[in-house]
Amino acid sequence: MKKYLFVILIAGSLSGCTCGSECEHKTCKDFDTQEEAQKAFDSDKECYKNLDRDGDGKACESLPL
């Protein structure tokens, strides 16, 4: 059984599926200021889209500047 699981895991990694794993999971709690969160958001809006819940382009608006 372990051998088959290993084969499936290897095959999955070779298939090129990123499955969202390239994005670092961050939330507003991971930042001290809105400016830090904004820099992360601006660096990759797709990966950090959860930092801008209302979609106005401003990340973690509840954090202090």
CSV table of N, CA and C in Angstrom, one decimal:
chain,number,residue,atom,x,y,z
A,1,MET,N,0.8,-1.2,0.0
A,1,MET,CA,0.0,0.0,0.0
A,1,MET,C,0.9,1.3,0.0
A,2,LYS,N,1.9,1.3,0.8
A,2,LYS,CA,2.8,2.5,0.9
A,2,LYS,C,3.5,2.7,-0.4
A,3,LYS,N,3.8,1.6,-1.1
A,3,LYS,CA,4.5,1.7,-2.4
A,3,LYS,C,3.6,2.4,-3.4
A,4,TYR,N,2.3,2.1,-3.4
A,4,TYR,CA,1.3,2.7,-4.4
A,4,TYR,C,1.1,4.2,-4.0
A,5,LEU,N,1.0,4.5,-2.8
A,5,LEU,CA,0.9,5.9,-2.4
A,5,LEU,C,2.1,6.7,-2.8
A,6,PHE,N,3.3,6.2,-2.7
A,6,PHE,CA,4.5,6.8,-3.1
A,6,PHE,C,4.5,7.1,-4.6
A,7,VAL,N,4.0,6.1,-5.4
A,7,VAL,CA,4.0,6.3,-6.8
A,7,VAL,C,3.0,7.3,-7.2
A,8,ILE,N,1.8,7.4,-6.5
A,8,ILE,CA,0.8,8.4,-6.8
A,8,ILE,C,1.4,9.8,-6.5
A,9,LEU,N,2.0,9.9,-5.4
A,9,LEU,CA,2.6,11.2,-5.0
A,9,LEU,C,3.7,11.7,-6.0
A,10,ILE,N,4.5,10.8,-6.4
A,10,ILE,CA,5.6,11.1,-7.4
A,10,ILE,C,4.9,11.5,-8.7
A,11,ALA,N,4.0,10.8,-9.2
A,11,ALA,CA,3.3,11.0,-10.4
A,11,ALA,C,2.6,12.4,-10.4
A,12,GLY,N,2.0,12.7,-9.3
A,12,GLY,CA,1.3,14.0,-9.1
A,12,GLY,C,2.3,15.2,-9.2
A,13,SER,N,3.5,15.0,-8.6
A,13,SER,CA,4.5,16.1,-8.6
A,13,SER,C,5.1,16.3,-10.0
A,14,LEU,N,5.1,15.2,-10.8
A,14,LEU,CA,5.7,15.3,-12.1
A,14,LEU,C,4.7,15.8,-13.1
A,15,SER,N,3.4,15.9,-12.8
A,15,SER,CA,2.4,16.3,-13.7
A,15,SER,C,2.4,17.8,-13.9
A,16,GLY,N,3.1,18.5,-13.1
A,16,GLY,CA,3.1,20.0,-13.3
A,16,GLY,C,2.0,20.7,-12.5
A,17,CYS,N,1.2,20.0,-11.8
A,17,CYS,CA,0.1,20.6,-11.0
A,17,CYS,C,0.7,21.5,-9.9
A,18,THR,N,0.4,22.8,-9.9
A,18,THR,CA,0.9,23.6,-8.8
A,18,THR,C,-0.2,23.6,-7.7
A,19,CYS,N,-1.4,23.5,-8.1
A,19,CYS,CA,-2.5,23.3,-7.1
A,19,CYS,C,-2.4,24.4,-6.0
A,20,GLY,N,-2.0,25.6,-6.4
A,20,GLY,CA,-1.9,26.7,-5.4
A,20,GLY,C,-0.8,26.6,-4.5
A,21,SER,N,0.1,25.7,-4.6
A,21,SER,CA,1.2,25.5,-3.7
A,21,SER,C,2.3,26.5,-3.8
A,22,GLU,N,2.3,27.2,-4.9
A,22,GLU,CA,3.4,28.2,-5.1
A,22,GLU,C,3.1,29.5,-4.3
A,23,CYS,N,1.9,29.7,-3.9
A,23,CYS,CA,1.5,30.9,-3.2
A,23,CYS,C,1.7,30.6,-1.7
A,24,GLU,N,2.3,31.6,-1.0
A,24,GLU,CA,2.5,31.5,0.4
A,24,GLU,C,1.2,31.9,1.0
A,25,HIS,N,0.7,31.2,2.0
A,25,HIS,CA,-0.6,31.5,2.6
A,25,HIS,C,-0.4,32.5,3.7
A,26,LYS,N,-0.8,33.7,3.5
A,26,LYS,CA,-0.7,34.8,4.5
A,26,LYS,C,-2.1,35.4,4.7
A,27,THR,N,-2.2,35.9,6.0
A,27,THR,CA,-3.4,36.6,6.3
A,27,THR,C,-3.0,37.9,6.9
A,28,CYS,N,-3.9,38.8,7.1
A,28,CYS,CA,-3.6,40.1,7.7
A,28,CYS,C,-2.9,40.0,9.0
A,29,LYS,N,-3.2,39.0,9.8
A,29,LYS,CA,-2.5,38.7,11.1
A,29,LYS,C,-1.0,38.5,11.0
A,30,ASP,N,-0.6,38.2,9.8
A,30,ASP,CA,0.9,38.0,9.5
A,30,ASP,C,1.6,39.2,9.3
A,31,PHE,N,1.0,40.4,9.3
A,31,PHE,CA,1.6,41.7,9.1
A,31,PHE,C,1.4,42.6,10.2
A,32,ASP,N,2.4,43.5,10.5
A,32,ASP,CA,2.2,44.4,11.6
A,32,ASP,C,1.6,45.7,11.1
A,33,THR,N,1.8,46.1,9.8
A,33,THR,CA,1.2,47.3,9.3
A,33,THR,C,0.5,47.1,8.0
A,34,GLN,N,-0.4,48.0,7.6
A,34,GLN,CA,-1.0,47.9,6.3
A,34,GLN,C,0.0,48.1,5.2
A,35,GLU,N,1.0,48.9,5.4
A,35,GLU,CA,2.0,49.1,4.4
A,35,GLU,C,2.8,47.8,4.1
A,36,GLU,N,3.1,47.0,5.1
A,36,GLU,CA,3.7,45.7,4.8
A,36,GLU,C,2.8,44.7,4.0
A,37,ALA,N,1.5,44.7,4.4
A,37,ALA,CA,0.6,43.9,3.8
A,37,ALA,C,0.4,44.3,2.3
A,38,GLN,N,0.4,45.6,2.1
A,38,GLN,CA,0.2,46.2,0.8
A,38,GLN,C,1.4,45.8,-0.1
A,39,LYS,N,2.6,45.8,0.4
A,39,LYS,CA,3.7,45.5,-0.4
A,39,LYS,C,3.6,44.0,-0.8
A,40,ALA,N,3.2,43.1,0.1
A,40,ALA,CA,3.0,41.7,-0.3
A,40,ALA,C,1.9,41.6,-1.4
A,41,PHE,N,0.8,42.3,-1.1
A,41,PHE,CA,-0.3,42.2,-2.1
A,41,PHE,C,0.1,42.7,-3.5
A,42,ASP,N,0.8,43.8,-3.5
A,42,ASP,CA,1.3,44.4,-4.8
A,42,ASP,C,2.3,43.6,-5.5
A,43,SER,N,3.1,42.8,-4.7
A,43,SER,CA,4.1,41.9,-5.3
A,43,SER,C,3.4,40.8,-6.1
A,44,ASP,N,2.3,40.3,-5.7
A,44,ASP,CA,1.6,39.2,-6.4
A,44,ASP,C,0.1,39.2,-6.0
A,45,LYS,N,-0.7,40.0,-6.7
A,45,LYS,CA,-2.1,40.2,-6.4
A,45,LYS,C,-2.9,38.9,-6.4
A,46,GLU,N,-2.5,37.9,-7.3
A,46,GLU,CA,-3.2,36.6,-7.3
A,46,GLU,C,-2.9,35.8,-6.1
A,47,CYS,N,-1.7,35.7,-5.7
A,47,CYS,CA,-1.3,34.9,-4.5
A,47,CYS,C,-1.9,35.5,-3.2
A,48,TYR,N,-1.9,36.8,-3.1
A,48,TYR,CA,-2.3,37.5,-1.9
A,48,TYR,C,-3.7,38.1,-2.0
A,49,LYS,N,-4.5,37.6,-2.9
A,49,LYS,CA,-5.8,38.3,-3.1
A,49,LYS,C,-6.7,38.2,-1.8
A,50,ASN,N,-6.4,37.3,-0.9
A,50,ASN,CA,-7.2,37.3,0.3
A,50,ASN,C,-6.9,38.4,1.3
A,51,LEU,N,-5.8,39.2,1.0
A,51,LEU,CA,-5.5,40.4,1.8
A,51,LEU,C,-6.4,41.6,1.5
A,52,ASP,N,-7.1,41.5,0.3
A,52,ASP,CA,-8.0,42.6,-0.1
A,52,ASP,C,-9.4,42.0,-0.2
A,53,ARG,N,-10.1,41.9,0.9
A,53,ARG,CA,-11.4,41.3,0.9
A,53,ARG,C,-12.5,42.0,0.1
A,54,ASP,N,-12.4,43.3,0.1
A,54,ASP,CA,-13.5,44.1,-0.6
A,54,ASP,C,-13.1,44.4,-2.0
A,55,GLY,N,-11.9,44.0,-2.5
A,55,GLY,CA,-11.5,44.2,-3.9
A,55,GLY,C,-11.2,45.6,-4.3
A,56,ASP,N,-10.9,46.5,-3.4
A,56,ASP,CA,-10.6,47.9,-3.8
A,56,ASP,C,-9.2,48.2,-4.0
A,57,GLY,N,-8.3,47.1,-3.9
A,57,GLY,CA,-6.9,47.3,-4.2
A,57,GLY,C,-6.1,47.7,-3.0
A,58,LYS,N,-6.7,47.8,-1.8
A,58,LYS,CA,-6.0,48.1,-0.6
A,58,LYS,C,-6.0,46.9,0.3
A,59,ALA,N,-4.9,46.4,0.7
A,59,ALA,CA,-4.7,45.2,1.5
A,59,ALA,C,-4.9,45.5,3.0
A,60,CYS,N,-5.5,44.7,3.7
A,60,CYS,CA,-5.6,44.8,5.2
A,60,CYS,C,-5.8,46.2,5.7
A,61,GLU,N,-6.9,46.7,5.3
A,61,GLU,CA,-7.2,48.1,5.7
A,61,GLU,C,-7.4,48.3,7.2
A,62,SER,N,-7.6,47.3,7.9
A,62,SER,CA,-7.9,47.4,9.4
A,62,SER,C,-6.5,47.6,10.1
A,63,LEU,N,-5.4,47.3,9.5
A,63,LEU,CA,-4.1,47.4,10.1
A,63,LEU,C,-3.7,48.8,10.2
A,64,PRO,N,-2.8,49.2,11.2
A,64,PRO,CA,-2.3,50.5,11.3
A,64,PRO,C,-1.3,50.8,10.1
A,65,LEU,N,-1.3,52.1,9.7
A,65,LEU,CA,-0.3,52.4,8.6
A,65,LEU,C,1.1,52.3,9.1
